[in-house]
mmCIF file of C-alpha atoms in Angstrom:
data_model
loop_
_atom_site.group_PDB
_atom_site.id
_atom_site.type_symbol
_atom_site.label_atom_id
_atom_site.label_comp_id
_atom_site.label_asym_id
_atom_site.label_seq_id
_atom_site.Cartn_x
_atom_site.Cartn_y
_atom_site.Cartn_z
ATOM 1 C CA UNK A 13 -1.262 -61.483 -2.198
ATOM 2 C CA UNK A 14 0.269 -58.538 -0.608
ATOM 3 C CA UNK A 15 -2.849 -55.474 -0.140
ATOM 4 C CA UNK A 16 -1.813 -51.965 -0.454
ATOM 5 C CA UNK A 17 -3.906 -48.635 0.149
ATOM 6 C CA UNK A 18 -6.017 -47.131 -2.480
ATOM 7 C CA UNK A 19 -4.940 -43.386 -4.006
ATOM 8 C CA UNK A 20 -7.312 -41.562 -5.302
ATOM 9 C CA UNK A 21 -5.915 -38.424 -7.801
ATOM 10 C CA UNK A 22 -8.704 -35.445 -7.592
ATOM 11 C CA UNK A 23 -7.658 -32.678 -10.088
ATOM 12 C CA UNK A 24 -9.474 -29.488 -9.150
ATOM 13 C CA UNK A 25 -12.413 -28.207 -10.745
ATOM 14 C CA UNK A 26 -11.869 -25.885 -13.626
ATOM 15 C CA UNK A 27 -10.781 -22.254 -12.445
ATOM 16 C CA UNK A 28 -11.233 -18.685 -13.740
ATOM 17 C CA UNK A 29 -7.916 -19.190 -15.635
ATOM 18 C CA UNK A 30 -8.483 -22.174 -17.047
ATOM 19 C CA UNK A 31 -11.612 -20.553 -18.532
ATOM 20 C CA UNK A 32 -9.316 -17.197 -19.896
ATOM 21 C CA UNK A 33 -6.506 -19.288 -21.363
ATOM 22 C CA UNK A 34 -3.906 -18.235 -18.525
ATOM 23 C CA UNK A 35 -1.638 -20.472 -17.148
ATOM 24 C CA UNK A 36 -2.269 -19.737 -13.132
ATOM 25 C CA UNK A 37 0.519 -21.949 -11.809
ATOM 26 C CA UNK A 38 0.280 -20.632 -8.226
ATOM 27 C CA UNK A 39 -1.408 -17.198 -7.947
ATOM 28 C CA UNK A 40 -4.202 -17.652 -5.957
ATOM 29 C CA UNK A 41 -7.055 -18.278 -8.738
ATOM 30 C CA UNK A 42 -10.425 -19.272 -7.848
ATOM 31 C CA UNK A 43 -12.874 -21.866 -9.190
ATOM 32 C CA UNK A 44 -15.941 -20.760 -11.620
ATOM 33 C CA UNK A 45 -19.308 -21.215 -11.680
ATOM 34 C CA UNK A 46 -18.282 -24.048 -13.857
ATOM 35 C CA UNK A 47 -15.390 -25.533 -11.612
ATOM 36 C CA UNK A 48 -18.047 -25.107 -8.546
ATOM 37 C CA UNK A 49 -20.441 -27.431 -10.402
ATOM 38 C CA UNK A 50 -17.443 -30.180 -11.437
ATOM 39 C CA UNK A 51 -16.745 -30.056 -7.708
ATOM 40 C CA UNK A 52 -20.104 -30.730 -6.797
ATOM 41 C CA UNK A 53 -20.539 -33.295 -8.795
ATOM 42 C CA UNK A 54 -17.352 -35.400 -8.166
ATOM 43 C CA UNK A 55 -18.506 -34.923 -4.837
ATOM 44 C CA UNK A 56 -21.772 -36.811 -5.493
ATOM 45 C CA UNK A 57 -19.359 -39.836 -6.825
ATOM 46 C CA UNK A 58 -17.295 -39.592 -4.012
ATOM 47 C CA UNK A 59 -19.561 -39.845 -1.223
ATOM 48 C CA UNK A 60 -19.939 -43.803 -1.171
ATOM 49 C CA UNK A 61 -16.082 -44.191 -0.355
ATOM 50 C CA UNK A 62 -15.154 -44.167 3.437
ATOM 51 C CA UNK A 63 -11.616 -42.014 2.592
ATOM 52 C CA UNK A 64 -8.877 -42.688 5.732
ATOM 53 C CA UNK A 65 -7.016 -39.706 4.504
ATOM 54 C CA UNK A 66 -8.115 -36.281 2.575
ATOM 55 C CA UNK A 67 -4.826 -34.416 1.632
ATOM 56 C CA UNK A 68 -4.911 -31.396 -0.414
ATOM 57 C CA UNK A 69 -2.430 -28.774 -2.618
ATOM 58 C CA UNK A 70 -2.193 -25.296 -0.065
ATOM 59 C CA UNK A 71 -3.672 -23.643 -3.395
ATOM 60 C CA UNK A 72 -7.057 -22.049 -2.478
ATOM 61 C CA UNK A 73 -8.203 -24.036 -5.767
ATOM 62 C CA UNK A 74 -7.905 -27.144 -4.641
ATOM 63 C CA UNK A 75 -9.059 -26.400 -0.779
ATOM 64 C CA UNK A 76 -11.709 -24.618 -2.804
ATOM 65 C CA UNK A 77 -12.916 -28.025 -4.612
ATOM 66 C CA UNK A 78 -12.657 -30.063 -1.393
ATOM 67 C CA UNK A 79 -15.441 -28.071 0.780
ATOM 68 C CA UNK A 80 -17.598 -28.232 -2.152
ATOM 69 C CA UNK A 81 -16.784 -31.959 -2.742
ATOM 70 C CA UNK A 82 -16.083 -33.692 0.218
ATOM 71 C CA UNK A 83 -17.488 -30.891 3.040
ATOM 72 C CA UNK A 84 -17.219 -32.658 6.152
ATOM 73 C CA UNK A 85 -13.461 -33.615 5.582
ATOM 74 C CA UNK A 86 -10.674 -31.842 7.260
ATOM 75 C CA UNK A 87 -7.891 -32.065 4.702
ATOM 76 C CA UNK A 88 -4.166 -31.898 5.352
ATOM 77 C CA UNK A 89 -2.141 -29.171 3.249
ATOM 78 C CA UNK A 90 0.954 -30.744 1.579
ATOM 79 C CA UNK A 91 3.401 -28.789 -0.454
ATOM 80 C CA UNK A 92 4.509 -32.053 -2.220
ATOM 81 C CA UNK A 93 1.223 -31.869 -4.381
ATOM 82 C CA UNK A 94 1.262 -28.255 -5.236
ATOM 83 C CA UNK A 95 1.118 -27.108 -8.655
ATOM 84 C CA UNK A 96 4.499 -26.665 -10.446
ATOM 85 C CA UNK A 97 6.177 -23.294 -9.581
ATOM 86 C CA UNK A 98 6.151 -22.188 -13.638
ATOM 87 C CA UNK A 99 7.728 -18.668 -12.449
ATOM 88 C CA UNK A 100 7.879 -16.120 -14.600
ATOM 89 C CA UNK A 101 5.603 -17.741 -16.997
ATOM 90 C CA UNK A 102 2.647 -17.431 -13.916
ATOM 91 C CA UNK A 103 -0.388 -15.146 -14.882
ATOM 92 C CA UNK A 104 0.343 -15.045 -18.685
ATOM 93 C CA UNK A 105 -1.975 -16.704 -21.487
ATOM 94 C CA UNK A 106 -1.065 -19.923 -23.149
ATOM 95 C CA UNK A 107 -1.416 -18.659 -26.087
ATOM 96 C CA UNK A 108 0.963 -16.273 -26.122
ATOM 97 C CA UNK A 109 3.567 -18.727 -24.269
ATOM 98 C CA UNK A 110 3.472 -21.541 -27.556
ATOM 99 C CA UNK A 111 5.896 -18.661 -29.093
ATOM 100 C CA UNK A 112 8.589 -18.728 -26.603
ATOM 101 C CA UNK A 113 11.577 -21.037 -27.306
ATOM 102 C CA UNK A 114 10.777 -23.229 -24.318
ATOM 103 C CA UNK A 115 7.367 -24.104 -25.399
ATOM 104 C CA UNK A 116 8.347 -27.094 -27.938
ATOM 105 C CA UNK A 117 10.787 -27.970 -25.029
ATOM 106 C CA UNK A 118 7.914 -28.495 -22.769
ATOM 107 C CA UNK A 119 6.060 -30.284 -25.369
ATOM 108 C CA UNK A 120 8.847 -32.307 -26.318
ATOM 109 C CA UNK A 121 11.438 -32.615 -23.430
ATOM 110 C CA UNK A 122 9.670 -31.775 -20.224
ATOM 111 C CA UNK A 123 12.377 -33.401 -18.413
ATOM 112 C CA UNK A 124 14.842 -30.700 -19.264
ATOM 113 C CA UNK A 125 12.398 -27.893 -18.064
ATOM 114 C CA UNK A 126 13.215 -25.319 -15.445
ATOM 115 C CA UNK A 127 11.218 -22.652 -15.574
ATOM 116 C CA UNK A 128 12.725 -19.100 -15.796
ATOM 117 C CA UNK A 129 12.510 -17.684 -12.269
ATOM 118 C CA UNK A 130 10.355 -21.485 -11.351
ATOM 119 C CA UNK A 131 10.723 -25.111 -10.972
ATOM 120 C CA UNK A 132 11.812 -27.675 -13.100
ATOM 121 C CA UNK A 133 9.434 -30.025 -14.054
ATOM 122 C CA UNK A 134 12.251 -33.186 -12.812
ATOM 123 C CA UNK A 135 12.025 -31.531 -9.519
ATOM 124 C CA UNK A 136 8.284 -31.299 -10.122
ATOM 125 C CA UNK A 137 7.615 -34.596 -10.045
ATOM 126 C CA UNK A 138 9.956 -35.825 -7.883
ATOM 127 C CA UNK A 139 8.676 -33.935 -5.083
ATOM 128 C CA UNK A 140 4.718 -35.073 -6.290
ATOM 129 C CA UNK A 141 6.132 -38.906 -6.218
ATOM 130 C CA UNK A 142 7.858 -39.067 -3.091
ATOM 131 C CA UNK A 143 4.869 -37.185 -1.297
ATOM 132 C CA UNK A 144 2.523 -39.833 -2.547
ATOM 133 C CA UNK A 145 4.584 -42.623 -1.652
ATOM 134 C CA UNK A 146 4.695 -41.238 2.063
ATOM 135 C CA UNK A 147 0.800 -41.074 2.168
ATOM 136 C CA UNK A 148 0.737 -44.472 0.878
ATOM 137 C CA UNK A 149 2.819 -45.836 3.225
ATOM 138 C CA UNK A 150 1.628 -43.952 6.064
ATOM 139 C CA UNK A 151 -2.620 -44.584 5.144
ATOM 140 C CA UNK A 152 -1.404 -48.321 4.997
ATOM 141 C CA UNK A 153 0.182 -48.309 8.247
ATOM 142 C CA UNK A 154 -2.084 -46.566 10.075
ATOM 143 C CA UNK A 155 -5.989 -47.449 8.351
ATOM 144 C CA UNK A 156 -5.012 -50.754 6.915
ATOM 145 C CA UNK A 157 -4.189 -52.652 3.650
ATOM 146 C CA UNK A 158 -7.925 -52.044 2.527
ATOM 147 C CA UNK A 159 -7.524 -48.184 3.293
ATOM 148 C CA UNK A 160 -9.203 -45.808 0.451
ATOM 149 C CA UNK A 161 -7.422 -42.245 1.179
ATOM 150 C CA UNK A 162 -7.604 -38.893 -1.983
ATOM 151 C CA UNK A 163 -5.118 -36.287 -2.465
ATOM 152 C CA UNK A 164 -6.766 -33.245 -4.678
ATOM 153 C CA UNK A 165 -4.181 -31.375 -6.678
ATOM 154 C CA UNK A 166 -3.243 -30.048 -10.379
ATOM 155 C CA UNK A 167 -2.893 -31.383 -13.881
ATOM 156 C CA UNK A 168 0.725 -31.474 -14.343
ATOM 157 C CA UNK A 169 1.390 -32.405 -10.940
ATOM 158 C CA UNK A 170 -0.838 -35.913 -11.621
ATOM 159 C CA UNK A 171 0.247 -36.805 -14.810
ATOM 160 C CA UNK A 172 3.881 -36.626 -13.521
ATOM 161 C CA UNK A 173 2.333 -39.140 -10.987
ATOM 162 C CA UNK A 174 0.772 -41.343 -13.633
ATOM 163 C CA UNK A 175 3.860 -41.585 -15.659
ATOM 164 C CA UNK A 176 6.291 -42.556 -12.545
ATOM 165 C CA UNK A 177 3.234 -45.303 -11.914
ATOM 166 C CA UNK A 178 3.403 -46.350 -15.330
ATOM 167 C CA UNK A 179 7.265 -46.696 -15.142
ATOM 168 C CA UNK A 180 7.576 -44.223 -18.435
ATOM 169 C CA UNK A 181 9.571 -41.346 -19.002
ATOM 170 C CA UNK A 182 8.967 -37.814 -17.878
ATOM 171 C CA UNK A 183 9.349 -36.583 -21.501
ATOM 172 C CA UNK A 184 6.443 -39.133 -22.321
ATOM 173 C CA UNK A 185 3.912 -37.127 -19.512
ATOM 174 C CA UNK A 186 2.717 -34.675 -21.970
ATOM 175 C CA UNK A 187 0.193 -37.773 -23.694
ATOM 176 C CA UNK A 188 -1.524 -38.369 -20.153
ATOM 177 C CA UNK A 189 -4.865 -36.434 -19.784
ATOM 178 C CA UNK A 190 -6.144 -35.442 -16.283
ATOM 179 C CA UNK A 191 -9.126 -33.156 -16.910
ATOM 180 C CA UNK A 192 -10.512 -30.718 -13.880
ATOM 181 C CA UNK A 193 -12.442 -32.541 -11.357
ATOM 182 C CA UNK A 194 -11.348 -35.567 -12.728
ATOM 183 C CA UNK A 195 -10.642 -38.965 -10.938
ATOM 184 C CA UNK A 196 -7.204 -41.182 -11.380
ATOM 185 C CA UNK A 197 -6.517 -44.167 -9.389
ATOM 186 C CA UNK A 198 -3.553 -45.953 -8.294
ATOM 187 C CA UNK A 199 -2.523 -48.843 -6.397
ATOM 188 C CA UNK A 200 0.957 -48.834 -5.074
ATOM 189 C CA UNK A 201 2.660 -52.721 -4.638
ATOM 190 C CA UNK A 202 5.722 -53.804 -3.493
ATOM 191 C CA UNK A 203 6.531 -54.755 -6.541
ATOM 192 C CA UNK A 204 4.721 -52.426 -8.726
ATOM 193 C CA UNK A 205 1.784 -49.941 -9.079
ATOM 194 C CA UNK A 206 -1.246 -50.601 -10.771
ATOM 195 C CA UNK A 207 -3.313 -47.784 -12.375
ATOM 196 C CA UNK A 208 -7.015 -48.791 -12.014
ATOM 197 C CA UNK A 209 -8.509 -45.448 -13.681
ATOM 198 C CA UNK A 210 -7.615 -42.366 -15.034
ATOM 199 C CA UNK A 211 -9.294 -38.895 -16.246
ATOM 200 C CA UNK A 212 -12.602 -40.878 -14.830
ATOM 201 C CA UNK A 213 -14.875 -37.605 -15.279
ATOM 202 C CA UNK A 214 -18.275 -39.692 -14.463
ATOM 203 C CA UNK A 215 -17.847 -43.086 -13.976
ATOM 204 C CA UNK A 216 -19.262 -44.714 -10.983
ATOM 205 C CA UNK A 217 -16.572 -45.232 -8.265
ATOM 206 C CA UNK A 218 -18.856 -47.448 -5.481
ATOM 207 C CA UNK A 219 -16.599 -50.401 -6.909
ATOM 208 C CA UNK A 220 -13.226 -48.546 -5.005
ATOM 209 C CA UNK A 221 -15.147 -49.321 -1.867
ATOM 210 C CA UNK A 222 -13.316 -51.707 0.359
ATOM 211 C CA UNK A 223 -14.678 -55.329 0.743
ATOM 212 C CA UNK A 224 -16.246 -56.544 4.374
ATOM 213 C CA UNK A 225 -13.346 -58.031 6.157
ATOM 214 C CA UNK A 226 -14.240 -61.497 7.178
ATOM 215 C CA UNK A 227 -11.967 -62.716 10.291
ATOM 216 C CA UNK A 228 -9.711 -65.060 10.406
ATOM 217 C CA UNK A 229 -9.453 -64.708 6.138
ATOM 218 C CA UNK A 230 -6.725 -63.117 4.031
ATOM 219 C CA UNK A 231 -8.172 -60.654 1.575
ATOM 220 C CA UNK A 232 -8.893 -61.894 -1.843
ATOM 221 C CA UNK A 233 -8.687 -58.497 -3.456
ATOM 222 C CA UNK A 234 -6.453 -58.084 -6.232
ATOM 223 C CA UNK A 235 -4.145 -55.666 -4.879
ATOM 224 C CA UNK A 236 -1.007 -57.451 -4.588
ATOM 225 C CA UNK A 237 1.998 -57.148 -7.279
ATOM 226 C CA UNK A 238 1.462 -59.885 -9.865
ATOM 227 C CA UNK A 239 -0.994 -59.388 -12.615
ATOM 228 C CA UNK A 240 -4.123 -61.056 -13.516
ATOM 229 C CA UNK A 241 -2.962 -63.183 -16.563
ATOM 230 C CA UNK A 242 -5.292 -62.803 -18.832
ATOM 231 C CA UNK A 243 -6.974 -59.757 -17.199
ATOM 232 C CA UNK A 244 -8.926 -60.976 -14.271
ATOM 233 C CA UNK A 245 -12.547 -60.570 -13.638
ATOM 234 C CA UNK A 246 -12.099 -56.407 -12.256
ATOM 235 C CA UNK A 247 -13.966 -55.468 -9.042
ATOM 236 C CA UNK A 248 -16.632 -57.170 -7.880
ATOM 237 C CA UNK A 249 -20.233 -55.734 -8.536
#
């Protein structure tokens, strides 16, 4: 079997605008007491897993949920996981966004979406896909097969990163839920990725921690491209 890294998906914790009903995209909005707490907490969960790599959206948000989660970590800023530029659609209030004409498209056909004055959501996730595939690589090459390693960033952004995992369309993202300061994880193969979790909001993670390596023996960790038939027996307790 052919090992891979471990990714770990961290959405941040929930933020003033989340709270309000505005769509912050990225304006520099802050966590709430509420978001400060999630972050907290996920941090609790997290801090059983020996991470090779922390690597964070540039949005104070997400830096904000990383020194509350994970405080002794020095996390690297990459634009590839920053929120989607929504442009001119930044700072206004969902609800008053469902009544323009691009609303249903966004719904329906994300994959046609550009964003007056913004991104497209193609370019979106392109961006998010490619960055995580050059973490992956680079974690593996430099910490090992066995290598745990998180990138914290937004909701749009990771379910654009679950769908390319799960080989389904863009326009198919908008069913994916990734909650704030949830946990997704994903194993990238050669041949294929594997999604081991996703939206965890509590579940205990001490299972993502990597095996003792024994010399001299090949890992036996189900990480490589072919699937358990029948399902295999998960992680070991």
């Amino acid at each position: 079997m052919v090992s891979v890294a471990t990714l770990l998906l961290l959405r941040h914790g929930r933020t003033t605008a989340n709270a309000d009903g505005g769509l912050a995209g990225r304006q520099p909005v802050e966590l709430d007491d509420t978001g400060r707490g999630q972050a907290t907490a996920v941090g609790a969960r997290l801090a059983g897993l020996p991470l090779a790599a922390v690597v964070s959206s540039p949005l104070i948000r997400c830096r904000q949920t990383l020194e509350l989660a994970l405080p002794t970590a020095e996390p690297v800023l990459d634009e590839g996981f920053i929120e989607c530029g929504y442009g001119a659609w930044e700072g206004q209030s969902l609800k008053k966004l469902a009544k323009e004409p691009l609303w249903p498209v966004v719904q329906q056909h994300p994959s046609a979406v550009a964003f007056p004055q913004g991104e497209s959501m193609a370019a979106m996730s392109a961006r998010a896909v490619a960055a995580v595939r050059a973490w992956d690589a680079r974690v593996t090459a430099e910490h090992g097969s066995e290598a745990v390693w998180l990138a914290c960033s937004h909701g749009d952004v990771i379910k654009a990163i679950v769908a390319d995992a799960l080989g389904v369309h863009l326009d198919l993202f908008q069913r994916i839920v990734a909650d704030p300061a949830s946990v997704t994880v994903i194993r990238y193969t050669p041949l294929r990725p594997f999604l081991v979790r996703l939206n965890d909001t509590g579940g205990d993670l001490s299972a993502l921690v990597p095996p003792p390596r024994r010399r001299g023996r090949r890992s036996t960790r189900a990480t490589g491209s072919d699937a358990p038939v029948g399902g295999g027996a998960g992680a070991a307790g």
